[in-house]
Amino acid sequence: MPYSASPESVRTASGATDIRLIVTDMDGTLLDDDKQPPAELWTALELLRERGVLFSPASGRQYATLAREFSGAADGMVFIAENGTYVVRDGVELSSDPLDKAVVADVLETVRRLNADGVDVGAVVCGKRSAYVERADEPFLAEVRKYYVENRVVADATAVEDDILKVALFDFGPAERTTAPALAPFTATHQVVVSGEHWVDLMNGTANKGAAIRRLQRELGITPAQTMVFGDYLNDLEMLDTADWSYAMANAHPEVVRRARHLAPANTDNGVLRTIARVLGLPLFT
């Protein structure tokens, strides 16, 4: 059972406050429901940098989108993009886990069959340089632009010259009930994860946010006891296992709440920064 996020319980959740790495999901976690960061974020990043704490966004969003979000504070920051399939620091790739293009073609064929059956779903083929889509209707593109600032409409997404990191499917209906079951044949060899109410992501079986964090911890000599993570949806589950200080948002998916060690206030209540401030004693809300 997760701990409460009240100041009293945070102080008693662990005897140590030697946090060296803070990793947070973006949508539904750090950002509010309007996709906006908290006003205190930039001050928090300065204070964390002064204390030698590495702050790392971990998201299904592409690297270019994350880099734009943090453009004024990106120096030294590690970006865990595309659900852990692409990790970049100061413009240098630290790791990546591209898909076989035959798998990409099979997923796109599945999407075409869903469309033929009347399911309103579109595929986003996520490369290192750009995201590629075959649908050009404005309602679909509006959803794509929220997470993929670099995007291109192409005639055939299987023919692009890029390393493909994941395929993300946007379902205008409930993805967990419609699109995710259609990808069940891939689950024996690949990660298929519902990453939001309308999104399902397919990646290599070795790829997830948790695997990316574990590599980063090994490279930097940081332990789970020195790591704090925040998440809200199913693509955050493996990430929670990397940290003693693992937090589900109060309005997270029930599976995430069960998996996390602690509970933070909701993303609509600035839960990430309020929890960081309480644990590390940052003067953000005086």
Coordinates of C-alpha atoms in Angstrom, one line a residue:
M1 CA 0.0 0.0 0.0
P2 CA 1.5 3.3 -1.0
Y3 CA 2.3 6.0 1.6
S4 CA 0.4 9.2 1.7
A5 CA 2.1 12.2 0.2
S6 CA 1.5 14.4 3.3
P7 CA 4.7 16.0 4.7
E8 CA 4.6 13.8 7.8
S9 CA 4.5 10.5 5.9
V10 CA 7.1 11.6 3.4
R11 CA 9.5 12.3 6.2
T12 CA 8.9 8.8 7.6
A13 CA 8.8 6.9 4.4
S14 CA 12.6 6.4 4.4
G15 CA 15.5 7.4 6.6
A16 CA 17.6 8.7 3.7
T17 CA 17.2 11.9 1.6
D18 CA 20.4 11.3 -0.5
I19 CA 18.6 11.7 -3.8
R20 CA 20.9 11.9 -6.8
L21 CA 18.4 11.2 -9.7
I22 CA 14.8 12.3 -10.2
V23 CA 12.9 10.8 -13.1
T24 CA 9.4 11.9 -14.0
D25 CA 6.9 11.1 -16.6
M26 CA 5.4 14.1 -18.4
D27 CA 1.7 13.8 -19.4
G28 CA -0.6 13.1 -16.4
T29 CA 2.4 13.4 -14.1
L30 CA 4.6 16.5 -14.2
L31 CA 2.2 18.4 -16.6
D32 CA -1.3 19.5 -15.7
D33 CA -4.3 18.5 -17.7
D34 CA -3.7 21.4 -20.1
K35 CA -0.2 19.9 -20.8
Q36 CA 1.5 22.8 -19.0
P37 CA 4.5 22.6 -16.6
P38 CA 4.2 24.0 -13.1
A39 CA 5.3 27.6 -12.7
E40 CA 7.8 26.5 -10.1
L41 CA 9.6 24.0 -12.4
W42 CA 12.4 26.3 -13.5
T43 CA 13.3 27.4 -10.0
A44 CA 13.2 23.7 -8.9
L45 CA 15.6 22.7 -11.7
E46 CA 18.0 25.4 -10.7
L47 CA 17.9 24.3 -7.0
L48 CA 18.3 20.6 -8.0
R49 CA 21.3 21.4 -10.2
E50 CA 22.9 23.3 -7.3
R51 CA 22.5 20.2 -5.2
G52 CA 24.0 17.9 -7.8
V53 CA 20.6 16.1 -8.4
L54 CA 20.1 15.0 -12.0
F55 CA 16.6 15.7 -13.3
S56 CA 15.4 13.5 -16.2
P57 CA 12.1 13.6 -18.1
A58 CA 11.0 10.1 -19.1
S59 CA 8.2 10.1 -21.7
G60 CA 6.5 8.5 -24.6
R61 CA 7.1 11.9 -26.3
Q62 CA 9.9 12.2 -28.9
Y63 CA 13.3 13.6 -28.0
A64 CA 12.7 16.8 -30.1
T65 CA 9.5 17.5 -28.2
L66 CA 11.2 17.0 -24.8
A67 CA 14.2 19.2 -25.8
R68 CA 11.8 22.0 -26.8
E69 CA 9.9 21.8 -23.5
F70 CA 13.1 22.1 -21.5
S71 CA 15.0 24.3 -24.0
G72 CA 16.1 26.8 -21.3
A73 CA 17.3 24.2 -18.9
A74 CA 18.5 21.3 -20.9
D75 CA 22.3 21.5 -20.3
G76 CA 23.3 18.2 -18.7
M77 CA 19.8 16.9 -18.5
V78 CA 19.2 13.3 -19.6
F79 CA 16.1 12.9 -21.8
I80 CA 14.5 9.4 -21.8
A81 CA 12.4 9.7 -24.9
E82 CA 10.0 7.3 -26.8
N83 CA 9.3 5.2 -23.7
G84 CA 13.0 4.5 -23.1
T85 CA 13.9 3.6 -26.6
Y86 CA 16.0 6.7 -27.1
V87 CA 18.1 8.3 -24.4
V88 CA 20.0 11.6 -25.1
R89 CA 22.2 13.9 -23.1
D90 CA 23.5 17.3 -24.4
G91 CA 22.5 16.2 -28.0
V92 CA 24.5 12.9 -27.7
E93 CA 22.8 9.6 -27.9
L94 CA 23.4 7.4 -24.8
S95 CA 21.3 4.5 -25.9
S96 CA 18.7 3.4 -28.4
D97 CA 16.7 0.3 -29.2
P98 CA 15.3 0.4 -32.8
L99 CA 12.7 -1.9 -34.2
D100 CA 13.1 -4.3 -37.1
K101 CA 11.4 -2.7 -40.1
A102 CA 9.6 -6.0 -40.8
V103 CA 7.8 -5.6 -37.5
V104 CA 6.9 -2.0 -38.3
A105 CA 5.3 -3.2 -41.5
D106 CA 3.3 -5.9 -39.7
V107 CA 2.0 -3.3 -37.2
L108 CA 1.0 -0.9 -39.9
E109 CA -0.9 -3.8 -41.6
T110 CA -2.7 -4.4 -38.4
V111 CA -3.7 -0.8 -38.3
R112 CA -5.0 -1.0 -41.8
R113 CA -7.2 -4.0 -40.9
L114 CA -8.5 -2.1 -37.9
N115 CA -9.4 0.8 -40.1
A116 CA -11.2 -1.6 -42.5
D117 CA -13.2 -2.9 -39.6
G118 CA -14.3 0.6 -38.7
V119 CA -11.9 1.5 -35.9
D120 CA -10.8 5.1 -36.0
V121 CA -7.1 4.6 -35.3
G122 CA -3.9 5.9 -36.8
A123 CA -0.2 4.9 -36.5
V124 CA 2.7 7.1 -35.7
V125 CA 6.0 5.6 -36.8
C126 CA 8.5 7.1 -34.4
G127 CA 12.0 7.6 -35.8
K128 CA 15.1 9.2 -34.3
R129 CA 14.8 12.2 -36.7
S130 CA 11.0 12.5 -37.0
A131 CA 7.7 10.9 -36.5
Y132 CA 6.0 9.6 -39.7
V133 CA 2.2 9.3 -40.3
E134 CA 0.1 8.2 -43.3
R135 CA -3.1 9.9 -42.1
A136 CA -3.4 13.6 -43.0
D137 CA -6.7 14.5 -41.5
E138 CA -6.6 17.4 -39.0
P139 CA -8.1 15.7 -36.0
F140 CA -5.5 13.0 -36.1
L141 CA -2.6 15.4 -36.8
A142 CA -3.7 17.6 -33.9
E143 CA -3.2 14.7 -31.5
V144 CA 0.2 13.8 -33.1
R145 CA 1.5 17.4 -32.8
K146 CA 1.0 17.4 -29.0
Y147 CA 3.8 14.8 -28.6
Y148 CA 5.8 14.8 -31.8
V149 CA 6.9 18.3 -32.8
E150 CA 8.9 16.8 -35.6
N151 CA 6.4 15.0 -37.8
R152 CA 5.9 14.3 -41.5
V153 CA 3.0 12.9 -43.5
V154 CA 4.3 10.3 -45.9
A155 CA 2.7 8.0 -48.5
D156 CA 4.3 4.8 -47.0
A157 CA 5.7 4.9 -43.5
T158 CA 7.4 1.6 -44.1
A159 CA 9.7 3.2 -46.7
V160 CA 11.2 6.0 -44.6
E161 CA 15.0 6.1 -44.1
D162 CA 15.3 6.4 -40.3
D163 CA 15.9 4.2 -37.2
I164 CA 12.4 3.4 -36.0
L165 CA 12.2 3.4 -32.2
K166 CA 8.5 2.6 -31.6
V167 CA 5.1 2.6 -33.3
A168 CA 2.5 4.5 -31.4
L169 CA -1.2 4.0 -32.2
F170 CA -3.8 6.7 -31.5
D171 CA -7.3 5.4 -31.1
F172 CA -10.1 8.0 -31.0
G173 CA -11.9 5.4 -28.8
P174 CA -10.7 3.6 -25.7
A175 CA -7.4 2.1 -26.7
E176 CA -7.3 -0.4 -23.8
R177 CA -10.4 -2.0 -25.1
T178 CA -10.0 -1.8 -28.9
T179 CA -6.5 -1.3 -30.2
A180 CA -4.4 -3.0 -27.5
P181 CA -6.2 -6.4 -28.0
A182 CA -5.5 -6.2 -31.8
L183 CA -1.7 -6.0 -31.0
A184 CA -1.9 -9.1 -28.7
P185 CA -0.1 -11.3 -31.3
F186 CA 3.0 -9.1 -30.9
T187 CA 3.2 -9.4 -27.1
A188 CA 5.2 -12.7 -27.2
T189 CA 8.2 -10.8 -28.7
H190 CA 7.6 -7.1 -28.1
Q191 CA 6.4 -4.6 -25.5
V192 CA 2.8 -3.6 -26.1
V193 CA 1.8 -1.0 -23.6
V194 CA -1.2 1.3 -23.1
S195 CA 0.4 4.6 -22.5
G196 CA -2.7 6.7 -22.2
E197 CA -6.5 6.6 -22.6
H198 CA -6.1 6.7 -26.4
W199 CA -2.6 5.6 -27.0
V200 CA -0.9 2.2 -27.4
D201 CA 2.8 1.8 -28.0
L202 CA 4.8 -1.1 -29.5
M203 CA 8.5 -1.4 -28.9
N204 CA 11.2 -4.1 -28.7
G205 CA 10.8 -6.5 -25.8
T206 CA 14.0 -5.1 -24.2
A207 CA 12.7 -1.5 -24.3
N208 CA 11.0 0.4 -21.5
K209 CA 11.6 3.4 -19.3
G210 CA 12.8 1.1 -16.5
A211 CA 15.5 -0.5 -18.6
A212 CA 16.7 3.0 -19.7
I213 CA 16.9 4.1 -16.0
R214 CA 18.8 1.0 -14.9
R215 CA 21.4 1.7 -17.6
L216 CA 21.7 5.3 -16.5
Q217 CA 22.0 4.3 -12.9
R218 CA 24.9 1.8 -13.7
E219 CA 26.7 4.4 -15.8
L220 CA 26.4 7.1 -13.2
G221 CA 26.9 4.9 -10.1
I222 CA 23.5 5.8 -8.7
T223 CA 21.5 3.3 -6.6
P224 CA 17.8 2.8 -6.4
A225 CA 17.9 4.2 -2.9
Q226 CA 19.2 7.5 -4.4
T227 CA 16.6 7.5 -7.1
M228 CA 13.1 9.1 -7.1
V229 CA 10.6 8.4 -9.9
F230 CA 7.0 9.6 -10.7
G231 CA 4.5 8.1 -13.0
D232 CA 0.8 7.7 -13.8
Y233 CA 0.1 5.2 -16.5
L234 CA 1.0 1.7 -17.6
N235 CA 4.1 2.7 -19.6
D236 CA 5.5 3.8 -16.2
L237 CA 5.3 0.5 -14.4
E238 CA 8.9 -0.8 -15.1
M239 CA 10.2 2.6 -14.2
L240 CA 8.7 2.4 -10.7
D241 CA 10.8 -0.7 -10.0
T242 CA 14.0 1.2 -10.3
A243 CA 13.6 3.4 -7.3
D244 CA 13.1 3.1 -3.6
W245 CA 11.4 6.5 -3.9
S246 CA 8.8 5.5 -6.4
Y247 CA 5.6 7.6 -6.6
A248 CA 2.2 7.1 -8.3
M249 CA 0.2 10.2 -8.8
A250 CA -3.0 10.2 -6.8
N251 CA -5.1 10.1 -10.0
A252 CA -2.9 7.4 -11.6
H253 CA -4.0 4.2 -13.2
P254 CA -4.9 1.6 -10.5
E255 CA -2.1 -0.7 -11.6
V256 CA 0.4 2.1 -11.2
V257 CA -0.9 2.9 -7.7
R258 CA -0.4 -0.7 -6.7
R259 CA 3.1 -0.9 -8.1
A260 CA 4.5 2.3 -6.6
R261 CA 5.9 2.5 -3.0
H262 CA 4.4 5.9 -2.3
L263 CA 1.6 8.2 -3.4
A264 CA 2.0 11.8 -4.6
P265 CA -0.7 14.4 -5.0
A266 CA -2.4 14.5 -8.4
N267 CA -0.8 16.1 -11.4
T268 CA -3.5 18.7 -11.2
D269 CA -2.2 19.6 -7.7
N270 CA 1.4 19.9 -8.8
G271 CA 2.2 16.6 -7.1
V272 CA 5.7 16.1 -8.5
L273 CA 7.2 19.3 -7.3
R274 CA 5.3 19.3 -4.0
T275 CA 6.7 15.9 -3.2
I276 CA 10.2 16.8 -4.3
A277 CA 10.1 20.0 -2.2
R278 CA 8.9 18.0 0.9
V279 CA 11.5 15.2 0.6
L280 CA 14.5 17.4 -0.3
G281 CA 13.4 20.5 1.6
L282 CA 13.4 22.8 -1.4
P283 CA 11.9 26.3 -0.7
L284 CA 9.4 26.2 -3.5
F285 CA 6.1 26.8 -1.7
T286 CA 6.9 29.2 1.1

